[in-house]
Amino acid sequence: MEILGIGPSELFFIVVIALILLGPKDMQKAGRTLGKWLRQVVTSDGWKLFQQTSREIQNLPTRLMREASLDELNKEIKDIQKDVSGSIGAVQKDLRSVQSIPIGNPQPPQADELKRPAVSEPENTILSSPPPPASDEDKNA
């Protein structure tokens, strides 16, 4: 744990030096003065602004990465929406074509049937063999 960039071993070293230089009686006065000064600094608006700026600087890389990934995600979402809307349009078109097929024909025409030209046959064409030759009995009658 560090306070203002000073670790526990450094703090202990500073207290020992102050005790040697100031003595026990002056050490109390110096502690009170230092405490009042630190309280004023910590409660001041400048210190709060300093802490807020420090937090913003520490969080800046993370925030920038989030914003960059959000922009990329928004682009991907738009691309997906375009693909989905195109697919929906194609499905709707297919549905319309399937709905236009007559009910009597349950299966849609195959692709090769659509490409072949339709051959029309005459409706009343009856194929028959020629009449048999007339026999002698038919001639006499």
C-alpha positions as YAML, in Angstrom:
chain: A
units: angstrom
residues:
- id: 1
  name: MET
  ca: [0.00, 0.00, 0.00]
- id: 2
  name: GLU
  ca: [1.37, 3.37, -1.03]
- id: 3
  name: ILE
  ca: [0.35, 6.83, 0.07]
- id: 4
  name: LEU
  ca: [1.39, 9.60, -2.32]
- id: 5
  name: GLY
  ca: [3.93, 7.24, -3.86]
- id: 6
  name: ILE
  ca: [5.56, 6.42, -0.50]
- id: 7
  name: GLY
  ca: [5.64, 2.80, 0.61]
- id: 8
  name: PRO
  ca: [5.59, 1.48, 4.22]
- id: 9
  name: SER
  ca: [9.37, 1.07, 4.51]
- id: 10
  name: GLU
  ca: [9.99, 4.58, 3.19]
- id: 11
  name: LEU
  ca: [7.43, 6.02, 5.58]
- id: 12
  name: PHE
  ca: [9.08, 4.27, 8.54]
- id: 13
  name: PHE
  ca: [12.45, 5.68, 7.47]
- id: 14
  name: ILE
  ca: [11.02, 9.23, 7.31]
- id: 15
  name: VAL
  ca: [9.46, 8.91, 10.79]
- id: 16
  name: VAL
  ca: [12.78, 7.73, 12.27]
- id: 17
  name: ILE
  ca: [14.68, 10.66, 10.67]
- id: 18
  name: ALA
  ca: [12.02, 13.16, 11.90]
- id: 19
  name: LEU
  ca: [12.19, 11.71, 15.42]
- id: 20
  name: ILE
  ca: [15.96, 12.09, 15.48]
- id: 21
  name: LEU
  ca: [15.93, 15.64, 14.10]
- id: 22
  name: LEU
  ca: [12.88, 17.08, 15.92]
- id: 23
  name: GLY
  ca: [12.80, 15.11, 19.14]
- id: 24
  name: PRO
  ca: [9.70, 13.69, 20.81]
- id: 25
  name: LYS
  ca: [8.11, 17.04, 21.84]
- id: 26
  name: ASP
  ca: [8.46, 18.84, 18.53]
- id: 27
  name: MET
  ca: [7.38, 15.68, 16.73]
- id: 28
  name: GLN
  ca: [3.81, 16.14, 18.09]
- id: 29
  name: LYS
  ca: [3.61, 19.74, 16.87]
- id: 30
  name: ALA
  ca: [5.00, 18.76, 13.47]
- id: 31
  name: GLY
  ca: [2.49, 15.89, 13.21]
- id: 32
  name: ARG
  ca: [-0.46, 18.18, 13.97]
- id: 33
  name: THR
  ca: [0.73, 20.77, 11.49]
- id: 34
  name: LEU
  ca: [1.30, 18.13, 8.83]
- id: 35
  name: GLY
  ca: [-2.16, 16.61, 9.51]
- id: 36
  name: LYS
  ca: [-3.94, 19.97, 9.20]
- id: 37
  name: TRP
  ca: [-2.08, 20.74, 5.98]
- id: 38
  name: LEU
  ca: [-2.91, 17.30, 4.48]
- id: 39
  name: ARG
  ca: [-6.59, 17.68, 5.44]
- id: 40
  name: GLN
  ca: [-6.75, 21.06, 3.69]
- id: 41
  name: VAL
  ca: [-5.10, 19.63, 0.60]
- id: 42
  name: VAL
  ca: [-7.32, 16.52, 0.45]
- id: 43
  name: THR
  ca: [-10.58, 18.45, 0.96]
- id: 44
  name: SER
  ca: [-9.73, 21.19, -1.54]
- id: 45
  name: ASP
  ca: [-11.40, 21.45, -4.95]
- id: 46
  name: GLY
  ca: [-8.02, 21.30, -6.67]
- id: 47
  name: TRP
  ca: [-7.29, 17.86, -5.16]
- id: 48
  name: LYS
  ca: [-10.71, 16.55, -6.25]
- id: 49
  name: LEU
  ca: [-10.08, 17.83, -9.76]
- id: 50
  name: PHE
  ca: [-6.64, 16.21, -9.71]
- id: 51
  name: GLN
  ca: [-8.11, 12.85, -8.67]
- id: 52
  name: GLN
  ca: [-10.88, 13.05, -11.27]
- id: 53
  name: THR
  ca: [-8.38, 13.85, -14.02]
- id: 54
  name: SER
  ca: [-6.14, 11.04, -12.84]
- id: 55
  name: ARG
  ca: [-9.03, 8.54, -13.01]
- id: 56
  name: GLU
  ca: [-9.99, 9.74, -16.49]
- id: 57
  name: ILE
  ca: [-6.41, 9.34, -17.73]
- id: 58
  name: GLN
  ca: [-6.22, 5.84, -16.24]
- id: 59
  name: ASN
  ca: [-9.55, 4.84, -17.83]
- id: 60
  name: LEU
  ca: [-8.85, 6.53, -21.18]
- id: 61
  name: PRO
  ca: [-7.36, 3.48, -22.97]
- id: 62
  name: THR
  ca: [-10.24, 1.26, -21.84]
- id: 63
  name: ARG
  ca: [-12.84, 3.84, -22.85]
- id: 64
  name: LEU
  ca: [-11.24, 4.34, -26.27]
- id: 65
  name: MET
  ca: [-11.18, 0.60, -26.87]
- id: 66
  name: ARG
  ca: [-14.87, 0.32, -25.92]
- id: 67
  name: GLU
  ca: [-15.83, 3.17, -28.22]
- id: 68
  name: ALA
  ca: [-13.80, 1.70, -31.07]
- id: 69
  name: SER
  ca: [-15.38, -1.71, -30.60]
- id: 70
  name: LEU
  ca: [-18.83, -0.12, -30.40]
- id: 71
  name: ASP
  ca: [-18.25, 1.59, -33.73]
- id: 72
  name: GLU
  ca: [-17.15, -1.70, -35.26]
- id: 73
  name: LEU
  ca: [-20.13, -3.49, -33.73]
- id: 74
  name: ASN
  ca: [-22.51, -0.84, -35.09]
- id: 75
  name: LYS
  ca: [-21.04, -1.33, -38.58]
- id: 76
  name: GLU
  ca: [-21.40, -5.10, -38.28]
- id: 77
  name: ILE
  ca: [-24.98, -4.74, -37.05]
- id: 78
  name: LYS
  ca: [-25.84, -2.54, -40.05]
- id: 79
  name: ASP
  ca: [-24.26, -5.07, -42.43]
- id: 80
  name: ILE
  ca: [-26.21, -7.90, -40.83]
- id: 81
  name: GLN
  ca: [-29.44, -5.89, -41.03]
- id: 82
  name: LYS
  ca: [-28.85, -5.30, -44.75]
- id: 83
  name: ASP
  ca: [-28.22, -9.02, -45.32]
- id: 84
  name: VAL
  ca: [-31.30, -9.98, -43.32]
- id: 85
  name: SER
  ca: [-33.54, -7.49, -45.13]
- id: 86
  name: GLY
  ca: [-32.25, -8.77, -48.49]
- id: 87
  name: SER
  ca: [-32.92, -12.34, -47.42]
- id: 88
  name: ILE
  ca: [-36.40, -11.45, -46.21]
- id: 89
  name: GLY
  ca: [-37.13, -9.83, -49.56]
- id: 90
  name: ALA
  ca: [-35.97, -12.95, -51.41]
- id: 91
  name: VAL
  ca: [-38.07, -15.20, -49.17]
- id: 92
  name: GLN
  ca: [-41.13, -13.01, -49.68]
- id: 93
  name: LYS
  ca: [-40.61, -13.14, -53.44]
- id: 94
  name: ASP
  ca: [-40.33, -16.93, -53.29]
- id: 95
  name: LEU
  ca: [-43.49, -17.11, -51.20]
- id: 96
  name: ARG
  ca: [-45.40, -15.04, -53.73]
- id: 97
  name: SER
  ca: [-44.26, -17.30, -56.55]
- id: 98
  name: VAL
  ca: [-45.25, -20.41, -54.57]
- id: 99
  name: GLN
  ca: [-48.65, -18.91, -53.76]
- id: 100
  name: SER
  ca: [-49.31, -18.27, -57.44]
- id: 101
  name: ILE
  ca: [-49.11, -22.01, -58.26]
- id: 102
  name: PRO
  ca: [-52.58, -23.53, -58.88]
- id: 103
  name: ILE
  ca: [-53.96, -25.69, -56.10]
- id: 104
  name: GLY
  ca: [-54.45, -28.71, -58.39]
- id: 105
  name: ASN
  ca: [-50.69, -28.90, -58.97]
- id: 106
  name: PRO
  ca: [-49.20, -29.42, -55.50]
- id: 107
  name: GLN
  ca: [-45.60, -29.46, -56.71]
- id: 108
  name: PRO
  ca: [-43.99, -26.39, -58.29]
- id: 109
  name: PRO
  ca: [-42.54, -26.88, -61.78]
- id: 110
  name: GLN
  ca: [-38.97, -28.08, -61.86]
- id: 111
  name: ALA
  ca: [-36.23, -25.89, -63.26]
- id: 112
  name: ASP
  ca: [-35.76, -28.08, -66.37]
- id: 113
  name: GLU
  ca: [-39.51, -27.95, -67.07]
- id: 114
  name: LEU
  ca: [-39.44, -24.19, -67.03]
- id: 115
  name: LYS
  ca: [-36.68, -24.09, -69.64]
- id: 116
  name: ARG
  ca: [-38.30, -26.54, -72.13]
- id: 117
  name: PRO
  ca: [-40.63, -25.02, -74.70]
- id: 118
  name: ALA
  ca: [-44.17, -26.27, -74.44]
- id: 119
  name: VAL
  ca: [-45.26, -28.68, -77.22]
- id: 120
  name: SER
  ca: [-48.88, -28.36, -78.15]
- id: 121
  name: GLU
  ca: [-50.77, -31.38, -79.45]
- id: 122
  name: PRO
  ca: [-53.96, -31.17, -81.43]
- id: 123
  name: GLU
  ca: [-56.88, -31.95, -79.21]
- id: 124
  name: ASN
  ca: [-59.04, -34.20, -81.47]
- id: 125
  name: THR
  ca: [-56.35, -36.23, -83.16]
- id: 126
  name: ILE
  ca: [-57.17, -39.92, -83.13]
- id: 127
  name: LEU
  ca: [-54.61, -42.25, -84.51]
- id: 128
  name: SER
  ca: [-56.28, -45.20, -86.23]
- id: 129
  name: SER
  ca: [-55.29, -47.86, -88.70]
- id: 130
  name: PRO
  ca: [-56.52, -47.70, -92.29]
- id: 131
  name: PRO
  ca: [-59.80, -49.52, -92.96]
- id: 132
  name: PRO
  ca: [-59.50, -53.23, -93.83]
- id: 133
  name: PRO
  ca: [-59.78, -54.16, -97.50]
- id: 134
  name: ALA
  ca: [-63.25, -54.98, -98.67]
- id: 135
  name: SER
  ca: [-63.99, -58.68, -98.94]
- id: 136
  name: ASP
  ca: [-65.99, -60.42, -101.70]
- id: 137
  name: GLU
  ca: [-68.98, -60.90, -99.45]
- id: 138
  name: ASP
  ca: [-69.19, -57.20, -98.72]
- id: 139
  name: LYS
  ca: [-69.12, -56.43, -102.44]
- id: 140
  name: ASN
  ca: [-72.12, -58.69, -103.24]
- id: 141
  name: ALA
  ca: [-74.29, -57.30, -100.61]
...
